[in-house]
Short mmCIF file of C-alpha atoms in Angstrom, two decimals:
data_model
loop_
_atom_site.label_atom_id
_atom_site.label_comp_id
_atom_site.label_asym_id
_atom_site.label_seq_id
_atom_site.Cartn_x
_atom_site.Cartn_y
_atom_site.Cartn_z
CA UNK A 3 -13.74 4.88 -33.66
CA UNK A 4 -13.34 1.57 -31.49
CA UNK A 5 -14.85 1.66 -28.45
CA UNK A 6 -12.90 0.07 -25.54
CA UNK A 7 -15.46 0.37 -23.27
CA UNK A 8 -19.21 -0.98 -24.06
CA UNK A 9 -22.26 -0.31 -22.04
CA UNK A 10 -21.98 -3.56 -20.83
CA UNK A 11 -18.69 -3.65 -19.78
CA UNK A 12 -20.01 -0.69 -17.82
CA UNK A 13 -23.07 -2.99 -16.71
CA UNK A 14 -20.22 -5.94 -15.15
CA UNK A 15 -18.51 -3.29 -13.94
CA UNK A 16 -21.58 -1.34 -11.81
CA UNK A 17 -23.02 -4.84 -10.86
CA UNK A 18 -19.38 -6.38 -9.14
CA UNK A 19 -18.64 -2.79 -7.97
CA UNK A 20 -21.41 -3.00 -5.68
CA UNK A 21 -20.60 -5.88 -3.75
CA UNK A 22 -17.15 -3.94 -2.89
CA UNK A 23 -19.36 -1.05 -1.84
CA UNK A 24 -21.29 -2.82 0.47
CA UNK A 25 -18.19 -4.44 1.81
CA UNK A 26 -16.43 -1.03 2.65
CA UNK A 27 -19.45 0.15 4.01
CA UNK A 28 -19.39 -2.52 6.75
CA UNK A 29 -15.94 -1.90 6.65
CA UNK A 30 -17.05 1.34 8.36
CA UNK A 31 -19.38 -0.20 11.13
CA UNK A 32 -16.71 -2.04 12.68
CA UNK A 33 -14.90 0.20 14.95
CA UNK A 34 -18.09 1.15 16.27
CA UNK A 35 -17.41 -1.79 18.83
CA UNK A 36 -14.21 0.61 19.79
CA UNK A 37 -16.71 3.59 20.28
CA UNK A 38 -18.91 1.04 22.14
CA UNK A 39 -16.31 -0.10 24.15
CA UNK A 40 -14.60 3.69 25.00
CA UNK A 41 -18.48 5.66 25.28
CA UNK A 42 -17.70 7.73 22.47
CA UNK A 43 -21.27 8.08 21.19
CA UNK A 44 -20.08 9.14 17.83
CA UNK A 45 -22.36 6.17 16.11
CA UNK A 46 -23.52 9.35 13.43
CA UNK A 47 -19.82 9.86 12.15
CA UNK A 48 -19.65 5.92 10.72
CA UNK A 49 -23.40 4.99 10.55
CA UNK A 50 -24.24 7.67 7.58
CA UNK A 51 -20.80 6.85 5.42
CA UNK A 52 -21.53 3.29 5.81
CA UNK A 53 -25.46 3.28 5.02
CA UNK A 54 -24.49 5.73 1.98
CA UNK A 55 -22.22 3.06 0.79
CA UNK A 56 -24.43 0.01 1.26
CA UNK A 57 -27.23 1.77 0.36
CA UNK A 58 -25.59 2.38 -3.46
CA UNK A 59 -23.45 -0.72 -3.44
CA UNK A 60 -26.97 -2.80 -2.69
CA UNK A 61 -28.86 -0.94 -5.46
CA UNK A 62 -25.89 -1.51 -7.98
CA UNK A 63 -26.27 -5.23 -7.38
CA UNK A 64 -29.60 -5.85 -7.88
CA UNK A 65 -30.46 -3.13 -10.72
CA UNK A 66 -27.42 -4.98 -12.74
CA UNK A 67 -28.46 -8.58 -11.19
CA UNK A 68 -28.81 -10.03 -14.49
CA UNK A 69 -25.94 -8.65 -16.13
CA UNK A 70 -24.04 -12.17 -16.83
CA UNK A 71 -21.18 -11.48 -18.80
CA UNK A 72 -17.49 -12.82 -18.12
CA UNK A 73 -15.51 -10.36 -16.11
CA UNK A 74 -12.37 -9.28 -18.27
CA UNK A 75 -9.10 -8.51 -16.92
CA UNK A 76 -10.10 -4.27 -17.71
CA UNK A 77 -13.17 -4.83 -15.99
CA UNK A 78 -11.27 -5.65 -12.97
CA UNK A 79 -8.43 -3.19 -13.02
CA UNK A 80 -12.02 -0.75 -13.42
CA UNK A 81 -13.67 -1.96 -10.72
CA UNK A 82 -10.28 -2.04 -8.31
CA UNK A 83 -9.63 1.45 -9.22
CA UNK A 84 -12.62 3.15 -8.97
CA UNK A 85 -12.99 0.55 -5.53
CA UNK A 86 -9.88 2.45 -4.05
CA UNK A 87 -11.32 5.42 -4.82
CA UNK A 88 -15.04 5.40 -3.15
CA UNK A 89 -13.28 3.54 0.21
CA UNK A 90 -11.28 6.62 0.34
CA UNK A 91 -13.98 9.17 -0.34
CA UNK A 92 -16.25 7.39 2.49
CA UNK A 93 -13.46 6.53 4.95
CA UNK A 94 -12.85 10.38 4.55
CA UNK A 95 -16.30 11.36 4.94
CA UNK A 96 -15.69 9.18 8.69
CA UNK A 97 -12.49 11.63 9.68
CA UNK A 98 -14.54 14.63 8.74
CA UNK A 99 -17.97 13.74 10.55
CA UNK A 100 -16.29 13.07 13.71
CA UNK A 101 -13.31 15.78 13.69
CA UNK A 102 -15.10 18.38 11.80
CA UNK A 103 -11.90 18.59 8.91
CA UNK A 104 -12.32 19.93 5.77
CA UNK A 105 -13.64 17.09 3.35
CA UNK A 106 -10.31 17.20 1.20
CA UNK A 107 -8.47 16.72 4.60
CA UNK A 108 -10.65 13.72 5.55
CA UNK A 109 -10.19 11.90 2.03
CA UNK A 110 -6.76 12.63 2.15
CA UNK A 111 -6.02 10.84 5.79
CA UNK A 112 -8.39 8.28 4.38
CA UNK A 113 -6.61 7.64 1.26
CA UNK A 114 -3.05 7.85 3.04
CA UNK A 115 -4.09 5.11 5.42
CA UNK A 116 -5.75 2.94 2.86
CA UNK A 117 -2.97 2.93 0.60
CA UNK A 118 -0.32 2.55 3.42
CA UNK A 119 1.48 5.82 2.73
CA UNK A 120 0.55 6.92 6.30
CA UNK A 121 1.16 10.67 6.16
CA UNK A 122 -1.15 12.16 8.74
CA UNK A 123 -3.20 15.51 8.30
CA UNK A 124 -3.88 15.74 11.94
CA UNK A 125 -1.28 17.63 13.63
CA UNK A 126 -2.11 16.01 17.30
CA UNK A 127 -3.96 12.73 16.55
CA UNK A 128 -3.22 12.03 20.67
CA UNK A 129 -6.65 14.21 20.97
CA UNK A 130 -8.89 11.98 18.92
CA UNK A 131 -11.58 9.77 19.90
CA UNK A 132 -10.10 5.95 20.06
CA UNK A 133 -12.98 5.10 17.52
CA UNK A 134 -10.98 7.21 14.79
CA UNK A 135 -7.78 5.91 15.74
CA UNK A 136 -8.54 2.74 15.60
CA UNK A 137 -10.73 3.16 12.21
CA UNK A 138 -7.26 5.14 11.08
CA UNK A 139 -5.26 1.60 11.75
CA UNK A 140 -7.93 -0.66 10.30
CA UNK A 141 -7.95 1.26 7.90
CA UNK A 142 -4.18 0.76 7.04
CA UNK A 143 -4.90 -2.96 7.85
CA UNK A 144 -7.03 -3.20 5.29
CA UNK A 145 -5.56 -1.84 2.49
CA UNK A 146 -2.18 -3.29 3.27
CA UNK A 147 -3.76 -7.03 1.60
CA UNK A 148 -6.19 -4.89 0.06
CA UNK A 149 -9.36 -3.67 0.05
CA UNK A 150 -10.90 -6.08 -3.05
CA UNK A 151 -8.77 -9.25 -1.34
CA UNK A 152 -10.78 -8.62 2.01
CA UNK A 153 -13.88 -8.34 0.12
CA UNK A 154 -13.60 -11.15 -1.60
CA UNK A 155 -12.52 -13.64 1.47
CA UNK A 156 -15.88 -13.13 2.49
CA UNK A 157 -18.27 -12.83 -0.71
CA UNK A 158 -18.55 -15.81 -2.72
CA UNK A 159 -18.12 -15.36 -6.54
CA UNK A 160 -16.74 -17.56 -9.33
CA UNK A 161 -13.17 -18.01 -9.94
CA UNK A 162 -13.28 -16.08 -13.21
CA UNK A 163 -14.73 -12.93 -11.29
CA UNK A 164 -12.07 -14.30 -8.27
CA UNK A 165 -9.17 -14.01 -10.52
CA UNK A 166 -9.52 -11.01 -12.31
CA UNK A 167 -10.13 -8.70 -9.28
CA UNK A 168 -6.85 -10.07 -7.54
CA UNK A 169 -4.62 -9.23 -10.67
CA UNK A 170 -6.22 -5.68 -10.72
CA UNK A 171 -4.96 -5.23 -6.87
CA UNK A 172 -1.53 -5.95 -8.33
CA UNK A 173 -1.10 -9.38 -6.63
CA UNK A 174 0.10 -12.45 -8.52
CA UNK A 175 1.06 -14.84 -6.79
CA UNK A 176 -0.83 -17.79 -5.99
CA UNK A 177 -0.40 -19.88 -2.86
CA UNK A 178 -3.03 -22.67 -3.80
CA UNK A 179 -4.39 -23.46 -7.22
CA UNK A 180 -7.56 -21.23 -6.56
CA UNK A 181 -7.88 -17.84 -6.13
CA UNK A 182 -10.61 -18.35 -3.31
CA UNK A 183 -8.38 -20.50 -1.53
CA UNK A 184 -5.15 -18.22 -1.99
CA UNK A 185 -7.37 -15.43 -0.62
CA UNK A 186 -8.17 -17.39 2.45
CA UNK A 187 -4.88 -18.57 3.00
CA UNK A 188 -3.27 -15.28 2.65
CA UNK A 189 -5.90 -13.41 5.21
CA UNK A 190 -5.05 -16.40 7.54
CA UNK A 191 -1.52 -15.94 7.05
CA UNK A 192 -1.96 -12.08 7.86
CA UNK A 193 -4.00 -12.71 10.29
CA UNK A 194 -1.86 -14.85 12.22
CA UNK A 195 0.72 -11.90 12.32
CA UNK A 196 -1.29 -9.83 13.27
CA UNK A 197 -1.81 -11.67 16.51
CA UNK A 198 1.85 -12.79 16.85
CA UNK A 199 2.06 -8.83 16.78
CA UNK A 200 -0.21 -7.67 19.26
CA UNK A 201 0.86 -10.51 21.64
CA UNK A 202 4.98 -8.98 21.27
CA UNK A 203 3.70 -5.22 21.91
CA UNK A 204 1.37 -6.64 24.84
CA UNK A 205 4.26 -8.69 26.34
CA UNK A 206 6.55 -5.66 25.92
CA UNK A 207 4.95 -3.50 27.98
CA UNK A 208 2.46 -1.53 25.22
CA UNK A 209 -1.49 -1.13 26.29
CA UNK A 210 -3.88 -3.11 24.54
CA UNK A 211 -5.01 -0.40 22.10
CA UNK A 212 -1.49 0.99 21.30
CA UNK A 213 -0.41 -3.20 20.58
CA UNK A 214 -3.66 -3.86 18.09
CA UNK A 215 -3.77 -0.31 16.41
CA UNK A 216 0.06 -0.21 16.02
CA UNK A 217 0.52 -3.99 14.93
CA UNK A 218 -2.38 -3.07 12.33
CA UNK A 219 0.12 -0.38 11.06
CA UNK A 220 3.20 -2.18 11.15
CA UNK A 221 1.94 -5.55 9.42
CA UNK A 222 0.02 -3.22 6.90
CA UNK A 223 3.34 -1.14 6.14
CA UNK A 224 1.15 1.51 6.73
CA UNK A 225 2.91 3.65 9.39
CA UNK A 226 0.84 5.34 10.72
CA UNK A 227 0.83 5.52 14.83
CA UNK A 228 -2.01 6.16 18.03
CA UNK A 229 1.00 9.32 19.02
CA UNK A 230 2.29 11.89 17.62
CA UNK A 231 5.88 10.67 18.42
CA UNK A 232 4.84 7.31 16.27
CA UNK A 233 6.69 4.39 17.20
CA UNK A 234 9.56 6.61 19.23
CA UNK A 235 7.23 7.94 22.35
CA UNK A 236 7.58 4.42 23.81
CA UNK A 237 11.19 5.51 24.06
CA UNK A 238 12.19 0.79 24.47
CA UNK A 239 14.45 -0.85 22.22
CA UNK A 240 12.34 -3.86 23.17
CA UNK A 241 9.43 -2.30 21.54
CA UNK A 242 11.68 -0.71 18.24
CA UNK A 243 13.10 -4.42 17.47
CA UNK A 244 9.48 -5.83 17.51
CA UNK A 245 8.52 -3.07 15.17
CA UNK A 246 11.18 -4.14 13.19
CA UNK A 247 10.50 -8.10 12.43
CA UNK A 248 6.92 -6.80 11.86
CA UNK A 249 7.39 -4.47 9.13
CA UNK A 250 10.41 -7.00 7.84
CA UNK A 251 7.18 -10.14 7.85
CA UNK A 252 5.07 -7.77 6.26
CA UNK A 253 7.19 -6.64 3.63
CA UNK A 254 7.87 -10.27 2.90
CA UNK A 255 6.28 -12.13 0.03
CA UNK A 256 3.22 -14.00 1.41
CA UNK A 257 3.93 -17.15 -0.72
CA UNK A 258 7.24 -17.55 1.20
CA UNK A 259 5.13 -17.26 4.36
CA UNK A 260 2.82 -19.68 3.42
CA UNK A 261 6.45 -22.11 2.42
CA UNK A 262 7.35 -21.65 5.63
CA UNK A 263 5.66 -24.64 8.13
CA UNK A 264 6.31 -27.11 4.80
CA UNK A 265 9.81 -26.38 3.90
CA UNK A 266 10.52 -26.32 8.00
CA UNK A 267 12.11 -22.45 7.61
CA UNK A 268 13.94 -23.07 4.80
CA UNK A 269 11.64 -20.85 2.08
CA UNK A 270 12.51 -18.05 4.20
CA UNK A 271 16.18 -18.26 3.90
CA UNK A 272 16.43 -19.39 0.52
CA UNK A 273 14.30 -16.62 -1.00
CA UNK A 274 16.34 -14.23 -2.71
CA UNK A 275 14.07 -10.77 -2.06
CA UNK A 276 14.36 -12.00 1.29
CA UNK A 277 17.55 -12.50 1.63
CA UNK A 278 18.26 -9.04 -0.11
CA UNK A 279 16.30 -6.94 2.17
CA UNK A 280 17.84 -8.21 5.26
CA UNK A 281 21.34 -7.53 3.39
CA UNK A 282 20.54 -3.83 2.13
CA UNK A 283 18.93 -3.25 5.85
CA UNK A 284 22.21 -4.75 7.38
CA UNK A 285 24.71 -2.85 4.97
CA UNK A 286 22.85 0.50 4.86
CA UNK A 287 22.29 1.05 8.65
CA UNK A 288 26.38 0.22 8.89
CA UNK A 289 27.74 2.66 6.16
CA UNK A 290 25.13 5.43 7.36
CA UNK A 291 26.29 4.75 11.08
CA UNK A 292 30.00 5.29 9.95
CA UNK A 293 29.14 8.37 7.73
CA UNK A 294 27.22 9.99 10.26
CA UNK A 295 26.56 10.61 14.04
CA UNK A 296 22.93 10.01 14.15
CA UNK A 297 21.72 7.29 17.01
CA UNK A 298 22.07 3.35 16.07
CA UNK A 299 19.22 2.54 16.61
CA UNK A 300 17.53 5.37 14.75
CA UNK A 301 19.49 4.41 11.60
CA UNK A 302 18.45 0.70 12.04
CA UNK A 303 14.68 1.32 12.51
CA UNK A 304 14.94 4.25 9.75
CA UNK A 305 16.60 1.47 7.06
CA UNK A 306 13.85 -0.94 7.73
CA UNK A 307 11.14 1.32 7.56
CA UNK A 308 12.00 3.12 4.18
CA UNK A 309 12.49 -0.09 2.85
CA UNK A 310 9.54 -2.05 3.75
CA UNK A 311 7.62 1.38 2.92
CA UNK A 312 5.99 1.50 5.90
CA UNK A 313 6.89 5.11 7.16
CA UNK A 314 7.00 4.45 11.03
CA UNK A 315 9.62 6.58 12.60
CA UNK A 316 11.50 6.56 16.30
CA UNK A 317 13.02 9.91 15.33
CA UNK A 318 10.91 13.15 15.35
CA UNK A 319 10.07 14.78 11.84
CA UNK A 320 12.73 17.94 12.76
CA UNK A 321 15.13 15.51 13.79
CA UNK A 322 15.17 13.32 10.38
CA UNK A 323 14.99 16.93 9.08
CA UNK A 324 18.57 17.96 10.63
CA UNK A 325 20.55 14.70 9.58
CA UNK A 326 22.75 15.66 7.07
CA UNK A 327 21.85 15.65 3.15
CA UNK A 328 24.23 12.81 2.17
CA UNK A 329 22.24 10.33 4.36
CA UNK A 330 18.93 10.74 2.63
CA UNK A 331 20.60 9.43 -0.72
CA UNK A 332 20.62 5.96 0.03
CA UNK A 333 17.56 6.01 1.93
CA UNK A 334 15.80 7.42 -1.07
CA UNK A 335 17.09 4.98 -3.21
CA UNK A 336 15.70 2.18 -1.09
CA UNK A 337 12.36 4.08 -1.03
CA UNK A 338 12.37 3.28 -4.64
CA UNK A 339 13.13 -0.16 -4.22
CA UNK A 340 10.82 -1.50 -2.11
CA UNK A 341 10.51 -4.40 -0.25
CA UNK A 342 9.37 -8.29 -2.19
CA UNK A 343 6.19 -8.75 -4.76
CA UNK A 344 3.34 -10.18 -3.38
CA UNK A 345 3.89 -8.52 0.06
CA UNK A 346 2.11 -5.44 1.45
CA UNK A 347 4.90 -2.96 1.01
CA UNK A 348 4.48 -0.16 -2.15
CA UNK A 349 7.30 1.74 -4.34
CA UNK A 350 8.71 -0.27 -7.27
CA UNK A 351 9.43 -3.37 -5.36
CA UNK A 352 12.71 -5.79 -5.47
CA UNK A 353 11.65 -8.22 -7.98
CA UNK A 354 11.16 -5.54 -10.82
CA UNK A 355 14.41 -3.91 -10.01
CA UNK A 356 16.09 -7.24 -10.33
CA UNK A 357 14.84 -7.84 -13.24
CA UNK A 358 15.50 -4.69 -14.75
CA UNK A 359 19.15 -4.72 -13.69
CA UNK A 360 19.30 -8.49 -14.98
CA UNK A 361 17.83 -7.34 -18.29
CA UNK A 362 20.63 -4.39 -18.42
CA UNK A 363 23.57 -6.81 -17.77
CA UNK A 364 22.39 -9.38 -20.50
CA UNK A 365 21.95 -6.21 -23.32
CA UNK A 366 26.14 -5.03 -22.16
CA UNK A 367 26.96 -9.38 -22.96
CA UNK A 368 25.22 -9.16 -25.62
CA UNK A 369 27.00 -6.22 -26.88
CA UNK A 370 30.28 -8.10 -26.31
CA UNK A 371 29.20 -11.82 -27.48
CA UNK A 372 29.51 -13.37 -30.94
CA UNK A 373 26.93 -11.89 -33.47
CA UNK A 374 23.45 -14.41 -32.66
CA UNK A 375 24.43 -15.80 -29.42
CA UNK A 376 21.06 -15.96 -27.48
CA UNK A 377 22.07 -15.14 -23.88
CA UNK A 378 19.34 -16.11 -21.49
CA UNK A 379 17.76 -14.43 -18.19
CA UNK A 380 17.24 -16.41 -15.29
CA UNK A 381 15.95 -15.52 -12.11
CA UNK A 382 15.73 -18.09 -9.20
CA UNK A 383 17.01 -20.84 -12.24
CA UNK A 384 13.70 -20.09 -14.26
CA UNK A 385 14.45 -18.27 -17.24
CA UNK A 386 12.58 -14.90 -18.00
CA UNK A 387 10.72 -13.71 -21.23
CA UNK A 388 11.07 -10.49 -22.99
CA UNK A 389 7.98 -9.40 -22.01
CA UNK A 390 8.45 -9.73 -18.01
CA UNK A 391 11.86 -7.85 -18.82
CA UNK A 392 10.01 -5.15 -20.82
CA UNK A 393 7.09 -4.73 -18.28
CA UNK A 394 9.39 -4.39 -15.74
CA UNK A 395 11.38 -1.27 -17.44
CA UNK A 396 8.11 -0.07 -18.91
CA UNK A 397 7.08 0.21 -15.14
CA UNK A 398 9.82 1.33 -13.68
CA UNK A 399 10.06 4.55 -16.34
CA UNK A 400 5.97 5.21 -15.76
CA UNK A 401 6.54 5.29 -11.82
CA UNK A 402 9.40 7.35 -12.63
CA UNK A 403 7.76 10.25 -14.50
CA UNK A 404 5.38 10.10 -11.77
CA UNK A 405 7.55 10.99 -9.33
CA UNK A 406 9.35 13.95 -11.69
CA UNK A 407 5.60 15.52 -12.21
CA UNK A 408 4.75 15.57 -8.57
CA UNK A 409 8.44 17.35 -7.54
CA UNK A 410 8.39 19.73 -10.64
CA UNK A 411 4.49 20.80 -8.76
CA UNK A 412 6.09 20.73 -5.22
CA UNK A 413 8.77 23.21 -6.55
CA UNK A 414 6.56 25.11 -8.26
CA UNK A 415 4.54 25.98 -5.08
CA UNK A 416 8.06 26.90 -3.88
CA UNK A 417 8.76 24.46 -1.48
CA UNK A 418 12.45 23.23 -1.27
CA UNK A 419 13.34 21.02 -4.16
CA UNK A 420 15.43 18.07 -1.92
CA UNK A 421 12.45 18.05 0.60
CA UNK A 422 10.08 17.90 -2.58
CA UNK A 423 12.06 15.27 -4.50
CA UNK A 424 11.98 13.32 -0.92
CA UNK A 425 8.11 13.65 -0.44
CA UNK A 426 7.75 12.69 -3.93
CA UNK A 427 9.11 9.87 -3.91
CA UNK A 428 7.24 8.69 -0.37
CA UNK A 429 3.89 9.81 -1.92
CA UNK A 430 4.42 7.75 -5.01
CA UNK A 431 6.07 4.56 -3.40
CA UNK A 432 3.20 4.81 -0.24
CA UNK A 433 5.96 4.79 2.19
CA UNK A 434 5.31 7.84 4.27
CA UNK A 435 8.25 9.20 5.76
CA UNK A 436 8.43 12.66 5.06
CA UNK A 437 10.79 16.21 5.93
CA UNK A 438 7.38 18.16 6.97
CA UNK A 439 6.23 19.50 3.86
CA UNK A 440 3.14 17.44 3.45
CA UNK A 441 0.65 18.36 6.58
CA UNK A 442 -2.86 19.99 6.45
CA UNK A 443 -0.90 23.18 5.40
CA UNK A 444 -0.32 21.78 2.19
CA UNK A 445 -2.70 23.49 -1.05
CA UNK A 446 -5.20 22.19 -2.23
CA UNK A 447 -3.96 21.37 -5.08
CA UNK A 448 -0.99 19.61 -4.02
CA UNK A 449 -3.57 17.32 -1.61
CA UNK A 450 -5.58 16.43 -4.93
CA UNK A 451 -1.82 15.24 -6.70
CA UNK A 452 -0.26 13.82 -3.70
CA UNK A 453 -3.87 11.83 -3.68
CA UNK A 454 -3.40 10.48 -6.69
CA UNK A 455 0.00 9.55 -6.18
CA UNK A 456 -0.62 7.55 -3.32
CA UNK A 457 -3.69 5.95 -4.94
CA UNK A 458 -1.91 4.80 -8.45
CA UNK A 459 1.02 4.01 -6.07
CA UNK A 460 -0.84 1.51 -4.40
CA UNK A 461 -2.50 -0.18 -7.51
CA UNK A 462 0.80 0.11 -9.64
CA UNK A 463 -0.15 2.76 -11.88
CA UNK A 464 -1.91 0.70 -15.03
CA UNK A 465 -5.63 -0.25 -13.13
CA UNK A 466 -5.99 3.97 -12.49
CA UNK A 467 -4.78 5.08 -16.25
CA UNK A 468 -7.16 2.98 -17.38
CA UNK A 469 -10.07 4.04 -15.62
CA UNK A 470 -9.13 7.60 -16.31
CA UNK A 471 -9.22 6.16 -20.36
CA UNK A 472 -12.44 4.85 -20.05
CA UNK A 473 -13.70 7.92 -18.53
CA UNK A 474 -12.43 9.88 -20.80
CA UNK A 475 -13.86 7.91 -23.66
CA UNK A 476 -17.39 7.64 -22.04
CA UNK A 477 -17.25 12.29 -21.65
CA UNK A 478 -16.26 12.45 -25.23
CA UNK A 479 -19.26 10.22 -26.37
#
């Protein structure tokens, strides 16, 4: 039998994984300034995580120093995967060391920040130490370029290595001809939001900590909030329309961003995924408002948030809960949509979708053509290949029966089937909105699949299946 995976693809693996380790373990030492800064004394509850994770990351690197091999595109989408993984498992192993949760709860807030999904375990998070809350919105920060892309703005490794650990994160895009420099430019870029964010909240009346640790979940698309009321206990429009242009910038291709200062504003307006977005938010918000006689502004900041996946809410969980049915439809349907590739925003995103309705109105004219006439697809006047069209529906059908598994499970543990099919969908698409199903009530079991949902959610599916292939290959052997 073939083996797809060779000891030493297992060597390039261990020895590149460890430089990730060691970067999520500092990863964990930083909002020890907060706990500095507040007297929380808690230096125990991110000390041992992160020492554990240096401490393994540093022995991986030098015990597979001199494996030199070229890192493959699988040994990337290994290392990413299993990467997402271990930051969950210690970010968790935080949340639990200073709360006292169960371990499965801590890995689970972990891996729902991470991953930008931003469903919170803790029923009153207003009670915790400002340490976790702000490790909670780093977190989310974090993950929403990604954990590998942070990692790698500050290690130095060759292009080859560079390159093959960015595609594994699902990003693309390149903003200069190398990777390293892309990398920089896009953390700058992100950055630079982040501050324009904090600033807004500041000048709006926020505190300090609410403005960084919010901002962090808002650029992110994370969601997740410092009160238990998210975004709506600051009860200001001022504050709700920030929140807004935030999520809409981070749910915004980066590349565009970066177009921005050279084409003088015009990238921004010409870009199509842009342009949608804005439209659907605009066109949604108006026929839900007519349907229905839920709050404006509600409606607006709902439309935005579903779509940019980021999960934030101004309405309460029983409120969203009492709207009626016919207004979840479309706001599920954007939850599968997604916001633009190459952004920080989960679900399917906008560019496959076009695609994949582009590639189903060229098979109907082909139908009705002359016998042989080639009928092109173009998208922004490039044309596309059969293989971008096929990836795109291949995707689209894997994320798909993704989504069916984890509602058949939900209904199986006898939870409502519309509230099942919603939180389905928000696990698998990381956006995080949710009709109060998925708390620390939840079983077990359904923690362990809604984990996994948000973690091949947030790396697109392909990098996870085939780490669970090569372990499987390695147990039979």
């Amino acid at each position: 039998m073939m083996r797809y995976v060779t000891k030493t693809d297992l060597r390039i693996v261990a020895r590149n994984l460890g430089i990730i380790m060691v970067g999520i373990g500092v990863m964990c030492l930083i909002p020890l300034l907060v706990d500095a800064i507040y007297f929380e004394f808690d230096l125990v509850s991110f000390a041992v995580p992160a020492l554990i994770s240096i401490g393994i990351g540093y022995f991986f690197m030098k015990y597979f120093e001199k494996t030199t091999s070229k890192v493959k595109l699988k040994h990337g989408m290994l290392i990413s995967s299993f990467a997402w993984f271990w930051a969950g498992i210690i970010g968790g192993l935080v949340f639990t060391l200073s709360t006292n949760i169960p371990v499965i709860d801590g890995i689970f807030e972990s891996v729902s920040a991470l991953t930008g999904t931003g469903i919170t375990i803790y029923e009153n998070v207003e009670i915790l130490p400002h340490s976790i809350l702000f490790f909670r919105a780093f977190e989310q920060w974090i993950g929403g370029l990604g954990v590998i892309v942070i990692v790698l703005r500050f290690v130095t490794s060759s292009g080859s290595i560079s390159s093959k650990l960015y595609q594994s994160e699902a990003r693309d895009e390149r903003l200069k001809p190398s990777i390293k420099n892309t990398i920089k430019a896009t953390v700058q870029i992100y950055t630079v939001y982040t501050l324009f964010g904090i600033i807004l909240y500041v000048l709006a009346g926020m505190p300090v900590f609410d403005s960084v640790c919010n901002t962090f979940c808002m650029i992110s698309t994370g969601g997740m909030a410092v009160k238990n009321a998210n975004i709506g206990f600051y009860h200001n429009d001022l504050i709700y329309f920030i929140s807004i242009i935030i999520m809409i910038l981070g749910a915004t291709s980066f590349l565009v961003h970066y177009k921005i200062i050279k084409t003088k504003g015009k990238s921004l307006i010409r870009d199509l995924q842009f342009k949608i977005i804005l439209c659907l938010i605009a066109s949604v918000t108006l026929m839900l408002y007519l349907a229905s006689n839920i709050v404006p502004m509600e409606l607006l900041f709902t439309v935005t948030s579903v779509i940019t996946t980021t999960g934030a809410s101004v309405a309460s969980v029983d409120a969203m809960a009492g709207w009626p049915s016919f207004v979840f439809i479309p706001l599920m349907c954007l939850m599968l949509i997604g916001g633009s590739n190459g952004s920080t925003v989960g679900a399917i995103k906008l560019f496959r979708a076009i695609i994949f309705l582009k590639g189903v109105y060229r098979n109907v004219r082909v139908i009705l053509s002359p016998v042989n006439r080639v009928i092109p697809v173009k998208l922004n006047g490039h044309p596309l290949l059969e293989e971008e069209i096929g990836q795109a529906s291949t995707f689209i059908a894997l994320y798909l029966m993704f989504i069916l598994f984890t509602w058949a499970l939900f209904c199986l543990f006898g939870y409502d089937p519309f509230k099942s099919l919603f939180a389905a969908m928000s696990l698998q698409g990381n956006n995080g909105l949710e009709l109060g199903i998925v708390n620390h009530t939840l079983s077990p079991v359904l923690k362990i699949v809604s984990m996994i949902d948000m973690w091949t959610g947030r790396l697109e599916i392909y990098p996870v299946l085939i780490l669970l292939r090569a372990g499987f290959e390695i147990f039979k052997r």
